[in-house]
Amino acid sequence: MMKKIDRRNFLKGGLAGTAALAVTGKATSGKAASFEGYPDSMGVLVDLTKCVGCRTCEAACNKEQGLPEPAKPFNDTSVFDETGHGGMPRQPTEKAYTVVNRYDTESGGPVYRKIQCNHCNEPGCLTSCFVNAYTKTPEGAVIYDPKVCVGCRTCMIACPFHIPAYSYSSTINPIIKKCIFCYDTRLKFGRPPACVEACPQEVMVFGKRADLLRLARQRIKENPNKYIDHIYGEKEMGGTSWLYLSGVPFEEVGFNTTLGNEPVISYVKEFLGIVPMVLTIWPALFTGFHLLATRKEEAEAGKKDNNKGEGGRS
Amino acid sequence: MGGSRKKLLALGLALLMGGALPGLLKAAPDTIVMDKLGDLYGPVTFDHNFHMMITGSCATCHHHTLGEAPEDERCLRCHTGGSPAETVACKDCHPQDRFSSAYLEKLEQDPYLYHTDRPGLLGALHQQCLGCHQQFGVAYGCTDCHERTEKGDAFYRSGDYAPQGGSDDKH
Amino acid sequence: MNRMLEKGFRPIDTLHKPDGTPWSFKEKMMLGLSPQEYWAAQLRNPFNWILAAIFAVGTPIIVGRFIFGLGWATHGSYDYPWGLLLGWGLFVMVPLSASGFMMGTTVELFGRKDFKPIERLGLLNGLLGYFFAVVFLQVDLGQPWRLIYPMFVSLGPAAVLFLVAWHVATYLSVQIAELIPAVSEWMGWPKAKRFIKQIVIGLTVAGIILSTLHQGALGALFTYAPGKVHPLWYSSAFQWFHFLCSAIFAGLSMLIVVSTLTKWFMRWRCDETFLKSLDRLTVGIAKGAALALVTYLVIKFIGVAHDNDWKYLFSGWGQWFMFEIALGVIVPLVLFTSAVRNNNATTARWAALFAVLGIALNRLNTSLVTFNWNLYQEIPHWREFVITITVYATYILVYRAVLARLPILFTWKDKS
C-alpha cells in the first residue's frame, strides 16, 4: 500500500548528485512519489472536548524530559491569562515542550488545548535543515541531533505550527528544543509519551496513526453533535502524527486552518527542480555565448584590426 | 466544597425517601477505596451508596453491565437490557494499562472487538466523575476529591516544591 | 585626501618609487605617506570620527552578544527567528553584491572590454558584500564555530540553505581568485596574475552558475514559509526568479552608487581612464539595469496573477506592496530609461539610488515586515540595530581601505 520511494530521499539523492556536479539523467526527472507516512507509525489523537486544563501533561513532560523549573507551579491556572512575546498565547519554549492554553470560545465555555510538536509525516523542519539534524523515525517521532545544530534556525521559519524553540539564553551551546514524542525514553520501546500516560482525563489516545484515524472517524460518526466533522492533522501540511478532534471550530481554539494539505517540501520543490538544470545547462550555454560574443573580436584581432566591435552583448 | 456536598446529600435523601432504589443493588458495596492509580494523589474513598442514591440508576455509571437498559441511545442498539455481566467493577473492563504495547496488540489482534475506543481506568473514572461533577458544579478541582501527596507536590512543583521566583522566563 | 592631491600628493601606482627603489609593504600600506602624514590625514577626515563613534558603541555590544548569547542581543523570538542581522546582513547584502558576476560576465564572457575600467570595482563590491554577509551570518548563528558542519560534518543536501552555504563559500573563493590579479600587481607577483588569466573564463562561468543558484536560493528559503510571508511577497513558483532577477539590477545599481561615491570622495585614487569613462559606463550599466527592472516588474505581477493574489492589492498590505513597487521598481525604471535615452549619467545615479533602496525594502519586507503578517509586527531589539550598523561600518571601512590601496579604481603602471 505504501510507496517505497520517499520524496525527500529522492530529492536528496538528486541534489547530492548535482552538488558534486555528477549529474545524470535520473536527477532531472520531475515526478516524485508522495509520502504518506510510515505505515506503522504511531500517533496521538487529542480530543479537545475532554481536556479540563489541569496541566498534568505539562508537569509530566517537564519531569520526563528533565526540563528546568517552571516559573509557576503546574497546578497554577493563572498561566492561562499570560501572553508571551508579541501578545501571543503561550507557546512551547526551550523550557517547556508542551503547554496548555485556554480559549474562551463563542460557542460557550472555555476550551483547553495542548500544544506540542505535531510530528509531521513530511516535516518542514527536516526538509529545511542543512545539517540533516532531523529524523522522522519509523515510529512517527520527529527527533533531532543537537550535536550538529549550527543554529541557523531555518527549521523555525519552516515549521507551519511555530513549534521549534531555540535556547537563545545559552551562549556556549544554544540548540533547537522541541517535543520529541518521548522517543528516547518511551516511544522507541512502544510506550506512549509521558503526557499521554499522565493525563487523568485520557484526552489523548496513543496508537497507530491509521487506527487513530479510524477511531476519530468513529467518534465523529457516533457523536455528530459533539464534534466538528474534521480531524485536524489528518491532511494538514501532508498529515501529522498528532491528530485533533474538537467540539468547536478549530480556528476558535488557535489552530491555523489556512495551511492547506501540501507538505512544506511541495512549496520548495519548484526551486530544487531547477538546480540540476542550471548546473548542467549554464556552463555550455554561457561558454557558447562567450565564443559567439568574442568571435568577431578574435577575427578582427587576426586581421590586426584594432577597431573594437560593438556587437556581443545580447 | 462542604456546602455543595450537603446539597447533593439532601438531593440523595429525597430520592431515597421516594423509594426508587431497585432491590438488586443491595449486594453493592457501600464504599470503594480507589488507590491503585498512582501515587501523586492519595486514595479516594468513593461513597458508592451515596452515588447510587442520587443517580437512581446503575446504568448511569455501569452502562449495561448490571442488566438494566443503558441510558445512551447508541448503546441501546445492541444492549437492550437482559442479564447482568459476570463482573461489574470498573477495572474489569477499563484496563489500567490502556496504552501498553501488550494491550494495543490485543486490540489489534481481535477483529471482532467492537469497543476499541474504551477508555483506560484512569480516564474512565475521571471522565465519569468529572462529567457529572462539572455539570452540577460540585467538587471538580483535583484536590476536591483526593489530596495531593508529597510526591504529587514534587511532580507539580507545588506546595513545598513551588518555584522560588527568580525565573525570568519571558516566553 | 582629495585636497592633498592639490598639494602635490601622488598615490602609489607602481612597484617602484620615482628614484627606482621598490616601495616596502609598510610604505604601500601607508599610501606612500610618512606615518605622521598618514595618521594626520586620517584624523582630519570627519567620516573617520563618525566611524569611531559607531565602533565605540557597537564593539562592546558585539562582544556582549558572544558573552551573553543571542537572547541578550535580540528579542530571542520564536516567531521571528531571523531578525535584522540576517534581514539586512544576508538578504540585503547579497543581492547588492551581485555586481561581481555581472561585471565578470560583461567583460570576460561577452567580451565587452569597454567596461574594463569598472570591472574590478564590480568584483570587489561583490567579494566584500559576500564576505560581510558571512560576517553577519557568523554573528547571527547560534554556534558560529559549527559553520563548516554543513560542508563536512553532517550534510543535509536536500535543504535550500545547504545550497546557499556551499555556493556562497565556493563563490567567495571564485571572487577572491578573480581579484588576485589586483593583489598580484600591488604585491608584485606577476605569476599569480598570469595563472588567473588562464582560468578566467572558467571562473566567470562558475560565478554565473553559483550566483544564479544562490541568489535564487535566498528567495527559495522563503518558500519554506508559505502562509508566514504575505502572499504578495510570496510565490512558490517564482520566488527564486524574483530574487535572482532583482539581484541583477540591485548589483548593477549598487555598482553605480559605489562608483558615484568613489568619484566624489576618493577622486584622489581614481585615474583618468576611470573618471573619463565613468559617465559612459554608468549609462551602459543603466541599460542593463533597466532591462532587468522591466523583466522583474513583469514577473512580479505574473507571480501575483499565478497565485491569484489580486484581492490583497486592495488591502493595507497591498498599498505597501504598491509603494515598494513604485519606489523600488517603477521610479528607477523610468529614470534609468530616461538616462539611457538622454545619455545622462546623473539621472542614472538617482535611478540607482532608488533601485538600491527599493531592493533593500523588498528584502526587509519579505524577511521581516510582512513575515508573520497574520500574527504581529516585530521590531528588532535595539542591540540588533547597533550590531548591524557596526558590522556595516566595518564593511565600509574595509571597502575604503582596499580601494585606497589595490589597483581597483586605477590602472597599475607596471606591465607584468
Short mmCIF file of N, CA and C in Angstrom, two decimals, chain A residues 42 50 52 54 56 59-60 62-63 67 69-75 84-85 93 95 189-190 192 196-202 204-206 208 215 218-219 222-223, chain B residues 40 74 77 98-101 104 108 114 116-124 126-127 130 134 142 148 151 155-158 161-165 167-171:
data_model
loop_
_atom_site.label_atom_id
_atom_site.label_comp_id
_atom_site.label_asym_id
_atom_site.label_seq_id
_atom_site.Cartn_x
_atom_site.Cartn_y
_atom_site.Cartn_z
N MET A 42 3.31 5.49 14.85
CA MET A 42 2.40 5.73 15.96
C MET A 42 1.94 7.19 15.93
N LYS A 50 -12.44 16.73 25.85
CA LYS A 50 -12.22 16.07 27.14
C LYS A 50 -11.28 16.84 28.05
N VAL A 52 -9.61 19.29 30.58
CA VAL A 52 -10.14 20.17 31.62
C VAL A 52 -9.10 21.20 32.06
N CYS A 54 -5.96 20.82 33.39
CA CYS A 54 -5.29 20.59 34.69
C CYS A 54 -3.78 20.72 34.60
N THR A 56 -1.55 18.62 33.91
CA THR A 56 -0.75 17.48 34.35
C THR A 56 0.24 17.06 33.25
N ALA A 59 3.38 19.01 33.49
CA ALA A 59 4.24 18.54 34.58
C ALA A 59 4.94 17.24 34.19
N ALA A 60 4.18 16.35 33.53
CA ALA A 60 4.76 15.07 33.14
C ALA A 60 5.89 15.26 32.13
N ASN A 62 7.74 17.95 31.77
CA ASN A 62 8.86 18.57 32.47
C ASN A 62 9.72 17.53 33.17
N LYS A 63 9.03 16.57 33.83
CA LYS A 63 9.75 15.55 34.58
C LYS A 63 10.45 14.58 33.63
N LEU A 67 13.36 18.95 32.30
CA LEU A 67 13.39 20.38 31.96
C LEU A 67 13.55 21.22 33.21
N GLU A 69 13.08 24.17 36.14
CA GLU A 69 11.94 24.53 36.98
C GLU A 69 11.07 25.58 36.29
N PRO A 70 9.74 25.40 36.34
CA PRO A 70 8.86 26.39 35.70
C PRO A 70 8.78 27.66 36.54
N ALA A 71 8.21 28.70 35.96
CA ALA A 71 8.06 29.96 36.69
C ALA A 71 6.98 29.84 37.75
N LYS A 72 5.95 29.06 37.45
CA LYS A 72 4.84 28.88 38.38
C LYS A 72 4.56 27.39 38.53
N PRO A 73 3.94 26.98 39.66
CA PRO A 73 3.59 25.57 39.80
C PRO A 73 2.71 25.09 38.66
N PHE A 74 2.77 23.79 38.39
CA PHE A 74 1.99 23.26 37.27
C PHE A 74 0.49 23.17 37.57
N ASN A 75 0.13 23.36 38.84
CA ASN A 75 -1.30 23.36 39.14
C ASN A 75 -1.85 24.78 39.24
N GLY A 84 2.62 35.80 25.72
CA GLY A 84 4.06 35.84 25.50
C GLY A 84 4.46 37.01 24.63
N HIS A 85 5.63 36.87 24.02
CA HIS A 85 6.19 37.87 23.11
C HIS A 85 5.20 38.19 22.00
N THR A 93 8.34 26.40 24.65
CA THR A 93 9.59 27.14 24.75
C THR A 93 10.75 26.17 24.96
N LYS A 95 12.09 25.71 27.62
CA LYS A 95 11.95 25.14 28.95
C LYS A 95 10.68 24.32 29.12
N PHE A 189 10.41 2.17 22.77
CA PHE A 189 10.07 0.90 23.41
C PHE A 189 8.57 0.60 23.33
N GLY A 190 7.89 1.32 22.45
CA GLY A 190 6.47 1.05 22.25
C GLY A 190 5.57 1.67 23.30
N PRO A 192 3.70 4.96 25.31
CA PRO A 192 3.18 6.28 24.96
C PRO A 192 4.02 7.39 25.60
N VAL A 196 0.71 11.69 27.53
CA VAL A 196 -0.46 10.86 27.26
C VAL A 196 -0.78 9.98 28.47
N GLU A 197 0.27 9.37 29.01
CA GLU A 197 0.06 8.46 30.12
C GLU A 197 -0.38 9.18 31.38
N ALA A 198 0.07 10.43 31.56
CA ALA A 198 -0.23 11.14 32.80
C ALA A 198 -1.63 11.75 32.78
N CYS A 199 -2.19 11.95 31.62
CA CYS A 199 -3.46 12.68 31.53
C CYS A 199 -4.57 11.95 32.27
N PRO A 200 -5.16 12.56 33.30
CA PRO A 200 -6.20 11.87 34.06
C PRO A 200 -7.50 11.73 33.25
N GLN A 201 -7.70 12.58 32.27
CA GLN A 201 -8.95 12.57 31.52
C GLN A 201 -8.87 11.70 30.27
N GLU A 202 -7.73 11.12 30.04
CA GLU A 202 -7.48 10.40 28.79
C GLU A 202 -7.94 11.22 27.60
N MET A 204 -5.97 12.12 25.43
CA MET A 204 -5.18 11.64 24.31
C MET A 204 -5.21 10.13 24.23
N VAL A 205 -5.32 9.64 23.00
CA VAL A 205 -5.23 8.20 22.76
C VAL A 205 -3.98 7.95 21.95
N PHE A 206 -3.20 6.99 22.42
CA PHE A 206 -1.96 6.64 21.75
C PHE A 206 -2.15 5.36 20.96
N LYS A 208 -1.53 3.36 16.68
CA LYS A 208 -1.07 3.53 15.31
C LYS A 208 -1.89 4.63 14.66
N LEU A 215 -10.54 5.56 14.54
CA LEU A 215 -11.16 5.84 15.83
C LEU A 215 -11.79 7.23 15.82
N GLN A 218 -14.87 7.30 13.83
CA GLN A 218 -15.95 6.62 14.58
C GLN A 218 -16.54 7.57 15.62
N ARG A 219 -15.66 8.29 16.34
CA ARG A 219 -16.17 9.22 17.36
C ARG A 219 -17.05 10.29 16.72
N GLU A 222 -20.37 8.66 15.69
CA GLU A 222 -21.23 8.32 16.82
C GLU A 222 -21.76 9.56 17.54
N ASN A 223 -21.00 10.67 17.46
CA ASN A 223 -21.41 11.88 18.18
C ASN A 223 -21.43 13.08 17.24
N LEU B 40 0.58 10.23 42.97
CA LEU B 40 0.64 11.68 43.03
C LEU B 40 -0.47 12.22 43.93
N ARG B 74 -27.03 5.13 21.79
CA ARG B 74 -26.12 4.39 20.91
C ARG B 74 -25.86 2.99 21.45
N ARG B 77 -28.57 0.21 20.80
CA ARG B 77 -28.64 -0.51 19.53
C ARG B 77 -28.30 -1.99 19.71
N ARG B 98 -3.86 1.03 29.57
CA ARG B 98 -4.55 1.33 28.31
C ARG B 98 -3.60 1.43 27.12
N PHE B 99 -2.39 1.98 27.33
CA PHE B 99 -1.52 2.23 26.18
C PHE B 99 -0.29 1.33 26.16
N SER B 100 -0.30 0.27 26.97
CA SER B 100 0.84 -0.65 26.92
C SER B 100 0.83 -1.35 25.57
N SER B 101 2.04 -1.74 25.12
CA SER B 101 2.08 -2.38 23.80
C SER B 101 1.29 -3.69 23.81
N LEU B 104 -2.34 -2.70 23.35
CA LEU B 104 -2.57 -2.22 21.99
C LEU B 104 -2.56 -3.37 21.00
N GLU B 108 -5.54 -4.89 18.50
CA GLU B 108 -5.34 -5.07 17.07
C GLU B 108 -5.63 -6.51 16.63
N TYR B 114 -15.60 -4.86 19.28
CA TYR B 114 -16.30 -3.65 18.88
C TYR B 114 -15.79 -2.45 19.67
N THR B 116 -13.31 -0.78 20.71
CA THR B 116 -11.87 -0.49 20.65
C THR B 116 -11.57 0.87 21.28
N ASP B 117 -12.57 1.70 21.42
CA ASP B 117 -12.37 3.06 21.95
C ASP B 117 -12.76 3.11 23.43
N ARG B 118 -12.38 2.10 24.15
CA ARG B 118 -12.76 2.02 25.56
C ARG B 118 -11.69 2.72 26.40
N PRO B 119 -12.06 3.72 27.18
CA PRO B 119 -11.01 4.42 27.96
C PRO B 119 -10.36 3.49 28.97
N GLY B 120 -9.14 3.82 29.33
CA GLY B 120 -8.47 3.12 30.41
C GLY B 120 -9.12 3.48 31.74
N LEU B 121 -8.66 2.83 32.80
CA LEU B 121 -9.32 3.02 34.10
C LEU B 121 -9.21 4.47 34.59
N LEU B 122 -8.01 5.03 34.47
CA LEU B 122 -7.79 6.41 34.92
C LEU B 122 -8.72 7.37 34.18
N GLY B 123 -8.76 7.21 32.85
CA GLY B 123 -9.59 8.08 32.04
C GLY B 123 -11.07 7.85 32.32
N ALA B 124 -11.47 6.57 32.43
CA ALA B 124 -12.88 6.25 32.64
C ALA B 124 -13.39 6.87 33.93
N HIS B 126 -12.12 9.41 35.72
CA HIS B 126 -12.13 10.87 35.70
C HIS B 126 -13.24 11.40 34.79
N GLN B 127 -13.37 10.78 33.61
CA GLN B 127 -14.42 11.27 32.70
C GLN B 127 -15.80 11.08 33.32
N LEU B 130 -15.90 13.51 36.66
CA LEU B 130 -15.84 14.93 36.35
C LEU B 130 -17.00 15.36 35.46
N GLN B 134 -18.78 18.42 37.05
CA GLN B 134 -18.71 19.73 36.39
C GLN B 134 -20.10 20.22 36.01
N CYS B 142 -8.99 19.16 41.36
CA CYS B 142 -8.26 17.90 41.60
C CYS B 142 -8.30 17.51 43.07
N ARG B 148 -3.36 15.81 47.34
CA ARG B 148 -2.09 15.60 46.65
C ARG B 148 -1.06 15.12 47.66
N LYS B 151 4.71 13.44 46.95
CA LYS B 151 5.25 13.13 45.63
C LYS B 151 4.52 13.94 44.55
N PHE B 155 5.93 16.63 41.89
CA PHE B 155 5.63 16.48 40.47
C PHE B 155 5.06 17.78 39.88
N TYR B 156 4.13 18.39 40.62
CA TYR B 156 3.50 19.62 40.13
C TYR B 156 4.28 20.87 40.52
N ARG B 157 5.41 20.70 41.17
CA ARG B 157 6.20 21.84 41.68
C ARG B 157 5.28 22.77 42.49
N SER B 158 4.56 22.13 43.38
CA SER B 158 3.57 22.87 44.14
C SER B 158 3.91 22.74 45.62
N TYR B 161 7.36 22.47 47.12
CA TYR B 161 8.26 22.39 45.95
C TYR B 161 8.01 23.51 44.95
N ALA B 162 7.23 24.50 45.37
CA ALA B 162 6.89 25.59 44.45
C ALA B 162 8.13 26.36 44.06
N PRO B 163 8.17 26.86 42.83
CA PRO B 163 9.34 27.64 42.37
C PRO B 163 9.52 28.85 43.27
N GLN B 164 10.78 29.15 43.58
CA GLN B 164 11.06 30.26 44.49
C GLN B 164 11.22 31.56 43.71
N GLY B 165 10.38 31.81 42.71
CA GLY B 165 10.51 33.03 41.92
C GLY B 165 11.84 33.03 41.20
N SER B 167 12.62 33.13 38.32
CA SER B 167 12.60 32.70 36.93
C SER B 167 12.11 33.86 36.07
N ASP B 168 12.94 34.27 35.12
CA ASP B 168 12.54 35.42 34.29
C ASP B 168 12.20 34.94 32.89
N ASP B 169 11.43 33.89 32.86
CA ASP B 169 11.04 33.33 31.57
C ASP B 169 10.15 34.33 30.84
N LYS B 170 10.67 34.87 29.74
CA LYS B 170 9.89 35.90 29.07
C LYS B 170 8.95 35.34 28.03
N HIS B 171 9.01 34.05 27.81
CA HIS B 171 8.14 33.49 26.78
C HIS B 171 6.85 32.99 27.36
#
